[in-house]
Coordinates of C-alpha atoms and ligand atoms in Angstrom, one line a residue:
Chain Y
X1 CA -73.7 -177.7 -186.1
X2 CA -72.4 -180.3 -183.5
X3 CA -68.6 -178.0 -183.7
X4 CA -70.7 -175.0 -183.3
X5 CA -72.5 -176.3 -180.2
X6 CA -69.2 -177.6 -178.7
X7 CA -67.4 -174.4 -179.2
X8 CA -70.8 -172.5 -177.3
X9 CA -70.4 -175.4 -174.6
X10 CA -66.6 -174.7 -174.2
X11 CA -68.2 -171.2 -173.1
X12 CA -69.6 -172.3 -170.1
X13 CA -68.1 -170.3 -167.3
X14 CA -69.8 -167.9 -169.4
X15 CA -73.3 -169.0 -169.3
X16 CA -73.2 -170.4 -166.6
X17 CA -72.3 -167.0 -164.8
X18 CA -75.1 -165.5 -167.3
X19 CA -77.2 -168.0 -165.7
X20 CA -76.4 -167.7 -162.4
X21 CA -77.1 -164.0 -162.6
X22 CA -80.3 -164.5 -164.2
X23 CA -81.4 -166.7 -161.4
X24 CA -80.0 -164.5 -158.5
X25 CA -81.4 -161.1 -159.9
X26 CA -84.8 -162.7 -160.4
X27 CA -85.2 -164.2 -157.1
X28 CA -83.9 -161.4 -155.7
X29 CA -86.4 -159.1 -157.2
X30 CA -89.2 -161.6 -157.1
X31 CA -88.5 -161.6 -152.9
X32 CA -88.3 -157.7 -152.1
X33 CA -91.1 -156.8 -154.7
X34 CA -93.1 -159.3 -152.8
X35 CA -92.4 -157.8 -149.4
X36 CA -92.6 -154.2 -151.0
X37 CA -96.0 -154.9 -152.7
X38 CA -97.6 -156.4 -149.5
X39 CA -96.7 -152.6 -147.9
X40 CA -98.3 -150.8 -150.4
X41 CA -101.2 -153.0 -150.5
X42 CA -102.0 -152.1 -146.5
X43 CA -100.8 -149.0 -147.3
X44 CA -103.7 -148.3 -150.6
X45 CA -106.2 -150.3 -148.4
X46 CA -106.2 -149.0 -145.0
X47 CA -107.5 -146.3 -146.9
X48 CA -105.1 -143.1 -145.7
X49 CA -105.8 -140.5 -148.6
X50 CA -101.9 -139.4 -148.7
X51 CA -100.9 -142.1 -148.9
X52 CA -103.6 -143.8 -151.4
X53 CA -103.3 -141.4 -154.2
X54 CA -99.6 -141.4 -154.5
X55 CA -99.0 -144.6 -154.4
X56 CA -101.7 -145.3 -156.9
X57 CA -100.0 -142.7 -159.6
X58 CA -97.2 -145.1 -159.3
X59 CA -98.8 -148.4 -159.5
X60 CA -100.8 -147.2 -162.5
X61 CA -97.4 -145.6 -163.9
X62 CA -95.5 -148.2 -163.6
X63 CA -97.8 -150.7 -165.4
X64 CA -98.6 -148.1 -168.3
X65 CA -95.1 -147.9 -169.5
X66 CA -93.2 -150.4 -171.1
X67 CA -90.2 -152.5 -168.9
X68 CA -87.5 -151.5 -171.4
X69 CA -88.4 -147.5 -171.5
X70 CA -87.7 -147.8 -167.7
X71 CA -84.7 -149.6 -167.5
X72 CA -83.6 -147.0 -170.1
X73 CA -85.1 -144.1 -167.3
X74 CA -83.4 -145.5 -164.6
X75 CA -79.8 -146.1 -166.5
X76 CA -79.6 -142.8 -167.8
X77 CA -81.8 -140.6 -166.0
X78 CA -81.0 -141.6 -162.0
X79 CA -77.3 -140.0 -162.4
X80 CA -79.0 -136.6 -163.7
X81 CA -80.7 -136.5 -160.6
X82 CA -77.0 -137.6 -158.8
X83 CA -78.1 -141.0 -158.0
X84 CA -75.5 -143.0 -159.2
X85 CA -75.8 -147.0 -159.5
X86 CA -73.8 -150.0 -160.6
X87 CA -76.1 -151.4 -163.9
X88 CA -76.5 -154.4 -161.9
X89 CA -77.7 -152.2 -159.2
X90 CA -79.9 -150.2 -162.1
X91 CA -81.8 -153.3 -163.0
X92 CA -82.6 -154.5 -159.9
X93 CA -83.8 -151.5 -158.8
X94 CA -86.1 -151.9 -162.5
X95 CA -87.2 -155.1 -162.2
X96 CA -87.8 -154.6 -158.7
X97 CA -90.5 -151.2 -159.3
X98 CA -91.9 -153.0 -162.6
X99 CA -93.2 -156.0 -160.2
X100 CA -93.8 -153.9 -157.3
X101 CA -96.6 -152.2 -159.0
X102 CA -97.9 -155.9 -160.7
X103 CA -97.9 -158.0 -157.6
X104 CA -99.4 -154.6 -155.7
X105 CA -102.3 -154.7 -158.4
X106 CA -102.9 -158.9 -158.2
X107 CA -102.7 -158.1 -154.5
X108 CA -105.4 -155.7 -154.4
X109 CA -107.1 -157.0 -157.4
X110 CA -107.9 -160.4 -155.3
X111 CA -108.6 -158.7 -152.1
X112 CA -111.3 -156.9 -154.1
X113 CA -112.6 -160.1 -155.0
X114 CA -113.1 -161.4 -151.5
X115 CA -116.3 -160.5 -149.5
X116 CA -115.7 -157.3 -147.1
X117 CA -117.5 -158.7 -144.6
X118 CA -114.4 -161.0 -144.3
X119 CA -113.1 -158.0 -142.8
X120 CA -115.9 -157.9 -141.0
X121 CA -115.4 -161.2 -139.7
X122 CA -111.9 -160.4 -138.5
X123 CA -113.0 -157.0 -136.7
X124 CA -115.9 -158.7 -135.1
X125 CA -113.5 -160.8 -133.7
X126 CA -110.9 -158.4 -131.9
X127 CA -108.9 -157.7 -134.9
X128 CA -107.9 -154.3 -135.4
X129 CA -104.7 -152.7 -137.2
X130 CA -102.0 -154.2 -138.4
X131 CA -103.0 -157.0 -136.5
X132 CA -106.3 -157.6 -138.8
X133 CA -104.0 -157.4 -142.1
X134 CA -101.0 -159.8 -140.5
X135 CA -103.9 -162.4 -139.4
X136 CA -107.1 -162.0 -141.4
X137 CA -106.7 -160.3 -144.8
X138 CA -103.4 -161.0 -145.7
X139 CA -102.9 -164.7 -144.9
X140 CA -106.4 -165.1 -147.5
X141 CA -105.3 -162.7 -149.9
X142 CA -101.6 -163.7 -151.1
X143 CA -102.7 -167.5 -150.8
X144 CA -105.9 -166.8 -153.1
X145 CA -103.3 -164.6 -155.5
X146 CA -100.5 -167.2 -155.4
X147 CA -101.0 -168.5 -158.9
X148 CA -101.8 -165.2 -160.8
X149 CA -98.5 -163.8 -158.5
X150 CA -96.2 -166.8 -160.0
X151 CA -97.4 -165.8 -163.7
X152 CA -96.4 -163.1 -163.0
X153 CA -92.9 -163.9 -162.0
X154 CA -92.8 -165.5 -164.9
X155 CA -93.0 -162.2 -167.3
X156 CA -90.3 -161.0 -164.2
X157 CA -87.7 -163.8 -165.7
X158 CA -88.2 -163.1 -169.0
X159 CA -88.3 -159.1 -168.3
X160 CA -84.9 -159.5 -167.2
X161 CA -83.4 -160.5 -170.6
X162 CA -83.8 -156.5 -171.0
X163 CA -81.4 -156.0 -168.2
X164 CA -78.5 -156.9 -171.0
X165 CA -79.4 -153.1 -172.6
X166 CA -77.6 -151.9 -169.7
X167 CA -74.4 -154.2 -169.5
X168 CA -76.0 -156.6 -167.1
X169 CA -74.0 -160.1 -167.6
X170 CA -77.1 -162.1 -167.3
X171 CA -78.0 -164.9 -169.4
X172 CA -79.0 -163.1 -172.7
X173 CA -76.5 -161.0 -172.5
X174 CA -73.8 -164.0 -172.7
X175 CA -75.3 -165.9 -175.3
X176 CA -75.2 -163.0 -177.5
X177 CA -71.6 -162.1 -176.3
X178 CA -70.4 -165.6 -177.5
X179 CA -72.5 -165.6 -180.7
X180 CA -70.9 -162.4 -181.7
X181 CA -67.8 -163.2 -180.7
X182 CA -67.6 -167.2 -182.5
X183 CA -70.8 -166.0 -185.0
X184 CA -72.7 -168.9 -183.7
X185 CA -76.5 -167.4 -183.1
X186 CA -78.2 -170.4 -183.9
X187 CA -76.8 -172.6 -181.2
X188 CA -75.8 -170.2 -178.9
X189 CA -79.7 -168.8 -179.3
X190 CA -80.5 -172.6 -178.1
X191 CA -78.6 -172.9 -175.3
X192 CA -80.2 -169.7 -174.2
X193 CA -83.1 -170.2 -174.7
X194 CA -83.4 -173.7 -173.3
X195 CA -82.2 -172.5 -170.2
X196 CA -85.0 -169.9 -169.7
X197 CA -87.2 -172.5 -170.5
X198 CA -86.1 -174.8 -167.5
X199 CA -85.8 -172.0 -165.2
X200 CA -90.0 -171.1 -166.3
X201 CA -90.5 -174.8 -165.9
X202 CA -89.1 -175.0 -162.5
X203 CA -91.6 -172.0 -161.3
X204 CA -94.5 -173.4 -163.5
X205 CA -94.4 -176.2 -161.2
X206 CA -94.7 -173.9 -158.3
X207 CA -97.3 -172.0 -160.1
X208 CA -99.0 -175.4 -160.4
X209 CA -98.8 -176.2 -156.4
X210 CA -99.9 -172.7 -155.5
X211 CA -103.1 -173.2 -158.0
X212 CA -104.2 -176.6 -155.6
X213 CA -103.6 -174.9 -152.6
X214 CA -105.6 -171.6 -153.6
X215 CA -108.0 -173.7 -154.9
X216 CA -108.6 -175.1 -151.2
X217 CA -107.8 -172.4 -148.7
X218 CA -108.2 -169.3 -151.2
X219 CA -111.9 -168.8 -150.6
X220 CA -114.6 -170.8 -148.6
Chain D
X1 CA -135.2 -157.5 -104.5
X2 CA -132.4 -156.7 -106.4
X3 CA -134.8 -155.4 -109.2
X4 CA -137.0 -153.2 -106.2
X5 CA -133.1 -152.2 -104.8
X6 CA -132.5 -150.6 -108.2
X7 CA -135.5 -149.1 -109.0
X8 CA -134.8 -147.1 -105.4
X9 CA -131.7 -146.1 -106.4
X10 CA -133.1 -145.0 -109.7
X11 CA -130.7 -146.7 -112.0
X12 CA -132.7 -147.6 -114.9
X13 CA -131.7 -150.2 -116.7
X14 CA -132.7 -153.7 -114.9
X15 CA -129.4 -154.9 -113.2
X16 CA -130.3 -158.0 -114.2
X17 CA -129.8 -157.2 -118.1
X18 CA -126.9 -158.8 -120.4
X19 CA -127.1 -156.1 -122.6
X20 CA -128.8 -152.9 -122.6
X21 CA -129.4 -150.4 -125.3
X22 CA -131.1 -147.0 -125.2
X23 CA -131.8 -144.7 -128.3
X24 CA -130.0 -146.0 -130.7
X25 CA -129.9 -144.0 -133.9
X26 CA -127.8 -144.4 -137.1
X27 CA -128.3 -142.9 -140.6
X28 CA -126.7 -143.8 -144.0
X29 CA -126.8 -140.4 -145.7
X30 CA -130.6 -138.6 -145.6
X31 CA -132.1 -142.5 -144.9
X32 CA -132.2 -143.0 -141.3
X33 CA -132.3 -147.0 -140.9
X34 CA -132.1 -146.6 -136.9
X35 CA -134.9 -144.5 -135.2
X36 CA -134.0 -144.9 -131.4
X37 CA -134.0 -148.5 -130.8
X38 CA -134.5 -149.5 -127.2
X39 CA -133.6 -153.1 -126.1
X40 CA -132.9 -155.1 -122.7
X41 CA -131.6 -158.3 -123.0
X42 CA -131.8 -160.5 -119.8
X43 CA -129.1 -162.9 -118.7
X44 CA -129.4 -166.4 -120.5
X45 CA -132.7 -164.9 -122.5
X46 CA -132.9 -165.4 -126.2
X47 CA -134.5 -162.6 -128.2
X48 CA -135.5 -162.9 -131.8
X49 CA -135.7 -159.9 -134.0
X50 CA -138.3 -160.1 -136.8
X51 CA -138.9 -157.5 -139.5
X52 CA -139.2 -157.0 -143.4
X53 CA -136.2 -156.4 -145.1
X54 CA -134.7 -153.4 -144.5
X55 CA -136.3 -152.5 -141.7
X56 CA -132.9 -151.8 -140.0
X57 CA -132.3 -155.4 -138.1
X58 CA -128.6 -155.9 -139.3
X59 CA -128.0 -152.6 -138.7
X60 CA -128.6 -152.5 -135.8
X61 CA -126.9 -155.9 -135.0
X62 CA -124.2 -154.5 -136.3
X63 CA -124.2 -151.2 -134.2
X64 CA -124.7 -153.3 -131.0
X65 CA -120.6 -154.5 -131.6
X66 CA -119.6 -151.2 -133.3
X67 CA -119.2 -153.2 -136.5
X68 CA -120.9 -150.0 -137.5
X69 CA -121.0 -147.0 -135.1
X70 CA -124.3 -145.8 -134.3
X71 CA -125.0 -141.7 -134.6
X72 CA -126.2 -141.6 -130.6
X73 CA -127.7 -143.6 -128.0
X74 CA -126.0 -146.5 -125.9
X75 CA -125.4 -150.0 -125.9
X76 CA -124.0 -151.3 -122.2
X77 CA -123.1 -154.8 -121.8
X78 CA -123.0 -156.3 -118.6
X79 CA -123.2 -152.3 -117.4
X80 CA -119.7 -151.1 -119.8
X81 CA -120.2 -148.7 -122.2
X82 CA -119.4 -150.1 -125.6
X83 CA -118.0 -147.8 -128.1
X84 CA -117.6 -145.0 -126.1
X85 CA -116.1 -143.9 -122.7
X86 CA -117.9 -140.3 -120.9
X87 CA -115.3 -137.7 -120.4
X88 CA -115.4 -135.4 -117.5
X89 CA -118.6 -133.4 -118.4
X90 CA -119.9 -136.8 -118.9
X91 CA -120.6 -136.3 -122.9
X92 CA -119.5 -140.0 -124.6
X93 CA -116.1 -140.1 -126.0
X94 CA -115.3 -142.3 -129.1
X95 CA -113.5 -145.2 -128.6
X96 CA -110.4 -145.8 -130.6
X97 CA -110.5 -149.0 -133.1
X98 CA -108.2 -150.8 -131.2
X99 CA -109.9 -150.2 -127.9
X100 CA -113.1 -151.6 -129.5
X101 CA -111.6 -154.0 -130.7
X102 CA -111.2 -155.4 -126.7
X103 CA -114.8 -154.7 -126.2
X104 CA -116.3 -156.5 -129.9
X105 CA -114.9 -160.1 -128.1
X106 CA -117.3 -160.0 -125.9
X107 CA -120.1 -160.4 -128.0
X108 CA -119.9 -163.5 -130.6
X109 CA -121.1 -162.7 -133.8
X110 CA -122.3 -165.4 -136.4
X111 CA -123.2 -164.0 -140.0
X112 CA -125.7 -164.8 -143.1
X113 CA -123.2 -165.6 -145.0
X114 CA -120.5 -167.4 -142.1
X115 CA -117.8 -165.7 -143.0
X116 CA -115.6 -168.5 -141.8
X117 CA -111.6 -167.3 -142.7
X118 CA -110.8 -169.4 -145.6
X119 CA -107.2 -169.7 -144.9
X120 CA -107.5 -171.3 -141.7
X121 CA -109.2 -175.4 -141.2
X122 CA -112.3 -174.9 -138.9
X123 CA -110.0 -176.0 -136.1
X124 CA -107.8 -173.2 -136.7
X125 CA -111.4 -170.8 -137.4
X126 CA -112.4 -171.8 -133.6
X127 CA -108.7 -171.2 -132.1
X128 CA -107.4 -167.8 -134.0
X129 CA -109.2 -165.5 -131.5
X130 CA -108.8 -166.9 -128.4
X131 CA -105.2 -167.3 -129.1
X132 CA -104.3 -164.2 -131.1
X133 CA -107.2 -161.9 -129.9
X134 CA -107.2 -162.9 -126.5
X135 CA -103.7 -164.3 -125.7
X136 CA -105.1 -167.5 -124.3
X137 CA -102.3 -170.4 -123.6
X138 CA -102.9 -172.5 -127.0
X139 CA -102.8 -175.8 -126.0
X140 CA -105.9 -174.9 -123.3
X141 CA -108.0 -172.6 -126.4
X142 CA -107.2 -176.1 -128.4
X143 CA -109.0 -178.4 -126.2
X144 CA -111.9 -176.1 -126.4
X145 CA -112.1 -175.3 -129.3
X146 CA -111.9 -179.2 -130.1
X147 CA -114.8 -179.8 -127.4
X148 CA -117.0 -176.8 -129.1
X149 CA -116.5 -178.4 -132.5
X150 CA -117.6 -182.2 -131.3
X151 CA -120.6 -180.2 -129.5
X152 CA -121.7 -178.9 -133.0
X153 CA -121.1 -182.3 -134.7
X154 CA -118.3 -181.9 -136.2
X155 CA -115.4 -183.9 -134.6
X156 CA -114.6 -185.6 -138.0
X157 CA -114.2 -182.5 -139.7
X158 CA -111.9 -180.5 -137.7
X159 CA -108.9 -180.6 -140.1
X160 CA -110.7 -179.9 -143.2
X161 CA -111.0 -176.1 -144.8
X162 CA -113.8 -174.1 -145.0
X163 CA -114.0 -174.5 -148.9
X164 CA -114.8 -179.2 -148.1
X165 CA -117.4 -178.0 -145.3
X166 CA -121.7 -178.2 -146.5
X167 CA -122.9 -174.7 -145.5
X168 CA -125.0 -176.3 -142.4
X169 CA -121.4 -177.3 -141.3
X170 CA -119.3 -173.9 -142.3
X171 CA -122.3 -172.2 -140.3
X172 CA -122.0 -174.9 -137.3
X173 CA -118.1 -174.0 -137.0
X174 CA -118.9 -170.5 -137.6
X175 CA -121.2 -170.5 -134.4
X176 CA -118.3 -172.5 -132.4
X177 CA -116.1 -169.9 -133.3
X178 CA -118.4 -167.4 -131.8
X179 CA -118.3 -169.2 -129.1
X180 CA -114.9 -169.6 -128.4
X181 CA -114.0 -166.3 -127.0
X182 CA -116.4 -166.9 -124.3
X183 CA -118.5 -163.9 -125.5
X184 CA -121.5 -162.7 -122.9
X185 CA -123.9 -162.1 -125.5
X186 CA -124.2 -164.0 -129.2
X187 CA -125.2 -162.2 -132.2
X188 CA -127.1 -164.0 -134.8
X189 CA -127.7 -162.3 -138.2
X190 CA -130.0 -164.4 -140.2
X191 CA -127.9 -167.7 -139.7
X192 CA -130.2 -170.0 -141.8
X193 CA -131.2 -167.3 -144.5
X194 CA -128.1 -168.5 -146.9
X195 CA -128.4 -172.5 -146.6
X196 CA -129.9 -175.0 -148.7
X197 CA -133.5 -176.1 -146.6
X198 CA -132.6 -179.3 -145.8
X199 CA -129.5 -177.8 -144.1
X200 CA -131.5 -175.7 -142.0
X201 CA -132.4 -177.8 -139.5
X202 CA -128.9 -178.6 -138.2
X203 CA -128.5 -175.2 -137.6
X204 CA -131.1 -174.4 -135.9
X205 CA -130.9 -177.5 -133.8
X206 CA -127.5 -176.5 -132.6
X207 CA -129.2 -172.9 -131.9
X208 CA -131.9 -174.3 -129.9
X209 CA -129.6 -176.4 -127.4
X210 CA -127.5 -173.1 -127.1
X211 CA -130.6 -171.2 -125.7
X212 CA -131.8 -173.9 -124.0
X213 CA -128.6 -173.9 -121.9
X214 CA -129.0 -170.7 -121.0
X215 CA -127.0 -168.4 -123.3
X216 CA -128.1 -165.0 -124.1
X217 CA -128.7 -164.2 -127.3
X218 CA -130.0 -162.0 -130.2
X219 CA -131.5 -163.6 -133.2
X220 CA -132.4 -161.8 -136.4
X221 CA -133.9 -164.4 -138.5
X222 CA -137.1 -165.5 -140.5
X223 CA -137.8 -168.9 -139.3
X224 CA -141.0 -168.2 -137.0
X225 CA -141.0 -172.1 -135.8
X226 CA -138.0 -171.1 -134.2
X227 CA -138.9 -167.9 -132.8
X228 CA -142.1 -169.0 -131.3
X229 CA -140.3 -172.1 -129.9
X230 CA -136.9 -170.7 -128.8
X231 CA -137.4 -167.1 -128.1
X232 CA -138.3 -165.7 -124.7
X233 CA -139.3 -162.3 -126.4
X234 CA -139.7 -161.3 -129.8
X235 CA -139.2 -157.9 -131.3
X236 CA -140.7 -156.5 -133.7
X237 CA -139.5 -154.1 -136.2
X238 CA -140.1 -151.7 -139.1
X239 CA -138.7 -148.8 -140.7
X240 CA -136.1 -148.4 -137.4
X241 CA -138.3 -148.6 -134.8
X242 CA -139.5 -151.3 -133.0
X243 CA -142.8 -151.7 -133.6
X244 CA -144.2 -154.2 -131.0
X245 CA -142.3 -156.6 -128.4
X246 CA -144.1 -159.6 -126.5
X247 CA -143.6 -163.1 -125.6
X248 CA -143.7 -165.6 -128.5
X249 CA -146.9 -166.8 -127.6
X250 CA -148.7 -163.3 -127.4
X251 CA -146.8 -161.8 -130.3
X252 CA -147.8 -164.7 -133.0
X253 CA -151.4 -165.2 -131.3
X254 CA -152.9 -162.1 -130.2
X255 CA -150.4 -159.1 -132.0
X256 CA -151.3 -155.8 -130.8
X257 CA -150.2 -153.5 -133.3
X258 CA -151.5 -153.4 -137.2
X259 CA -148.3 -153.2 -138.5
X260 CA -147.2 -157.0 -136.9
X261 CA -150.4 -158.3 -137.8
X262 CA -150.0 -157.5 -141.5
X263 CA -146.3 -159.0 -141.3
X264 CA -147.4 -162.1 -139.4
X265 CA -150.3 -162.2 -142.8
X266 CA -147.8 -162.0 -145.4
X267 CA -145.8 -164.8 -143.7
X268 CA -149.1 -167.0 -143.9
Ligands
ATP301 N1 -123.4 -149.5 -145.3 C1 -124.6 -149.0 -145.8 N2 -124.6 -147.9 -146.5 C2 -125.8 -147.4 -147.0 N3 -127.0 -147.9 -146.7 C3 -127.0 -149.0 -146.0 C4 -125.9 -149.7 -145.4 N4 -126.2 -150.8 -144.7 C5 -127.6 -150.8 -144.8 N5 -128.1 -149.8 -145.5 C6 -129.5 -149.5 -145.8 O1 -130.1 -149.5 -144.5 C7 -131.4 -150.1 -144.6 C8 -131.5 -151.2 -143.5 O2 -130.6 -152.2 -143.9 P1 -130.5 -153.5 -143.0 O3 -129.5 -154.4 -143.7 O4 -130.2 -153.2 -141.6 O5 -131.9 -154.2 -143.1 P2 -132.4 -155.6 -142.7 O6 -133.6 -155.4 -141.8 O7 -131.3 -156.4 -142.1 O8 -132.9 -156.2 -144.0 P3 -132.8 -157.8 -144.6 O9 -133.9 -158.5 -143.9 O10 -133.0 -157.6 -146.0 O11 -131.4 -158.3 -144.2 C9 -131.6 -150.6 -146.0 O12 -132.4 -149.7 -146.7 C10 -130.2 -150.7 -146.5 O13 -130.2 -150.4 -147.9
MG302 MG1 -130.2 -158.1 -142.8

């Protein structure tokens, strides 16, 4: 067992590439899904019917149809339509739709929560626009969703172990690549998924920090 | 004179009026909760609203800032249009949102239910508008804001969040907020109708010294002690309309109408 772990070890350029891109195609899709989910929040609550119902259809698509079928949609289906993408490419753009739709949902989910006469509030005061979401609504909003919005990025870390379907070298994808190659699952299995572990650790923590400051500034 | 100058000219509405509304009207669906509401508001008078529930009184707080946009009539402050502008034929024009927006500043709303923005410390509650509203230099909307909250009683709280603040104190920064944007009229919607009782009297207290320094203001409320002590007219009103307006003294002593007797009854 100890040889066995060695020879996984003596991999690690490997995993720590698989790592690496584990990390960097999370955050990255963690960062734009946030940015992109804050846009279609204003977009489903200022209320414009074009733009409400659409964007609806896909949040409630998206969420009713399981991660791997899409990765699957977008990997083979995209270049029937002429869109052709790198697979690393093809999962981002996955992972990146999948959490759009989630973090759009907690988004609008906890704004629901709040009282609309904290709108109210904000229009009574001047606030009108863009100006009223950038100020008001959203400062309250993401700081009250901050926990249920780093659970979620959670499920986005472990979502991307799908992304190996598609020949993405991310961490999944190189422990089976060396346990397959030196027939090693058990150890190899380990090292993987240890490393996932840390990683959900690391944003637990987070989770944990945004959880004390929600429970203070999240709602009076 | 400057009352006899205007009644020559034939402007109606007394010059001396803060605000000034005339046939206000607003329905929600087939129930029509404003039935031409007339109101004059002097400078530095306080006037309390009184009424069952649902008689219309936060409605019509609410139309007097365009919170919600009344059907017809008029509300002028200080002699401006609010909500609308008249176009050549002189028929009123809607206002866009954000051009209400620059009028809503000048009144300074406090609600039921405060409404204080929990992501800011009362502090920041009392600086975001003058700042980001009203583009005032920050350092100067600081050191008022920090005056207003030490006038409420509050200096040792400034730094904390909304969520660590009693209600009597979330409602105190709540009103120093309203005041912050210098507003010429103050809306009051029920301020004390959500606290604890022993809470209420801080609340009121800070009222009082506020109309008893000569700010004008509308007060919707239930506490009659305050009304008959604080108020320089009361209004009256049911079912949209107002029903009877007097001077404290006459309105809870010698009420003319049936209807404001049988209110005054049911308060005991
Ligand atoms: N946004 C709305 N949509 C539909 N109906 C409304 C709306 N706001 C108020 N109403 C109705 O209008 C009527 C008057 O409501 P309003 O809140 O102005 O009464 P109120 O005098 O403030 O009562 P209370 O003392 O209970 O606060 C009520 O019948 C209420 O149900
Ligand atoms: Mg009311």
């Amino acid at each position: 067992m100890i040889d066995n772990f060695l020879i996984v070890l003596g991999e690690w350029p490997t995993i720590a590439w698989g790592f690496a891109t584990t990390v960097w195609v999370s955050a990255l899709s963690i960062a734009l899904s946030l940015i992109l989910s804050i846009a279609l929040f204003v977009a489903i609550a200022s209320g414009n019917r074009w733009l409400t119902i659409p964007l609806r259809a896909f949040v409630d698509l998206m969420r009713a149809i399981p991660f791997l079928m899409l990765v699957f949609l977008a990997y083979y289906c995209l270049p029937l339509a002429g869109v052709r993408l790198s697979s690393w490419t093809c999962g981002l753009v996955s992972l990146v739709a999948y959490n759009t739709a989630y973090f759009t949902e907690i988004l609008r989910g906890a704004w629901a929560h709040m009282s609309a006469e904290q709108a109210d509030a904000g229009r009574a005061f001047g606030y009108a626009g863009l100006r009223l979401y950038s100020r008001i609504i959203l400062p309250q909003t993401l700081i009250a969703s901050g926990p249920m919005l780093g659970n979620q990025a959670i499920t986005l870390i472990k979502n991307s172990a799908f992304l190996m379907v598609i020949t993405v070298h991310e961490l999944t994808f190189a422990v089976n690549q060396i346990q397959s190659i030196y027939f090693t699952p058990l150890e190899a299995l380990l090292v993987g998924v240890t490393l996932y572990w840390v990683l959900c650790l690391v944003v637990e923590a987070a989770v944990r920090r945004l959880d004390r400051i929600a429970a203070v500034r999240g709602s009076a | 004179m400057r009352k006899a100058d205007a009644l020559v000219v034939g402007a109606g509405p007394d010059p001396e009026s803060v605000l000034v509304v005339r046939g206000l009207t607003k329905s929600f669906g087939a129930l029509r909760v404003l039935d031409g509401v007339d109101l004059d508001v002097g400078q530095g008078k306080t006037l309390c609203l009184l009424g069952p529930s649902g008689s219309g009184k936060s409605t019509l707080l609410r139309c007097l800032n365009h919170l919600e946009r009344p059907d017809s009539g008029e509300v002028l402050l200080r002699g401006e249009r609010i909500g609308s502008r008249l176009d050549a034929r002189g028929q009123p024009r809607p206002l866009r949102e954000r051009e209400l927006a620059r009028q809503r500043v000048r009144f300074g709303m406090v609600f039921q239910h405060f409404n204080l923005w929990p992501h800011l410390t009362a502090l920041g509650n009392v600086m975001e508008a003058p700042v980001h509203v009203q583009g005032r230099d920050r350092h100067e909307a600081r050191a008022e804001a920090v005056a207003l909250l030490s006038q409420m009683g509050l200096a040792d709280k400034r730094d904390e969040y909304p969520s660590r603040l009693s209600g009597g104190q979330r409602q105190r920064v709540a009103i120093a907020r309203a005041l912050a944007t210098r507003p010429d009229v103050l809306l009051f919607d029920e301020p004390t109708s959500s606290l604890d009782p022993e809470l209420v009297g801080e609340v009121l207290g800070v009222m009082r010294g506020l109309a008893d320094a000569g700010r004008t203001m509308v007060v919707v409320t239930h506490e009659m002690g305050f009304a008959r002590e604080a108020a320089d007219e009361v209004v009256f009103m049911d079912a949209g309309r107002v029903v009877e307006r007097a001077a404290p003294d006459d309105f809870f002593t010698r009420p003319t109408e049936a209807r404001t007797r049988q209110f005054l009854q049911r308060l005991g």
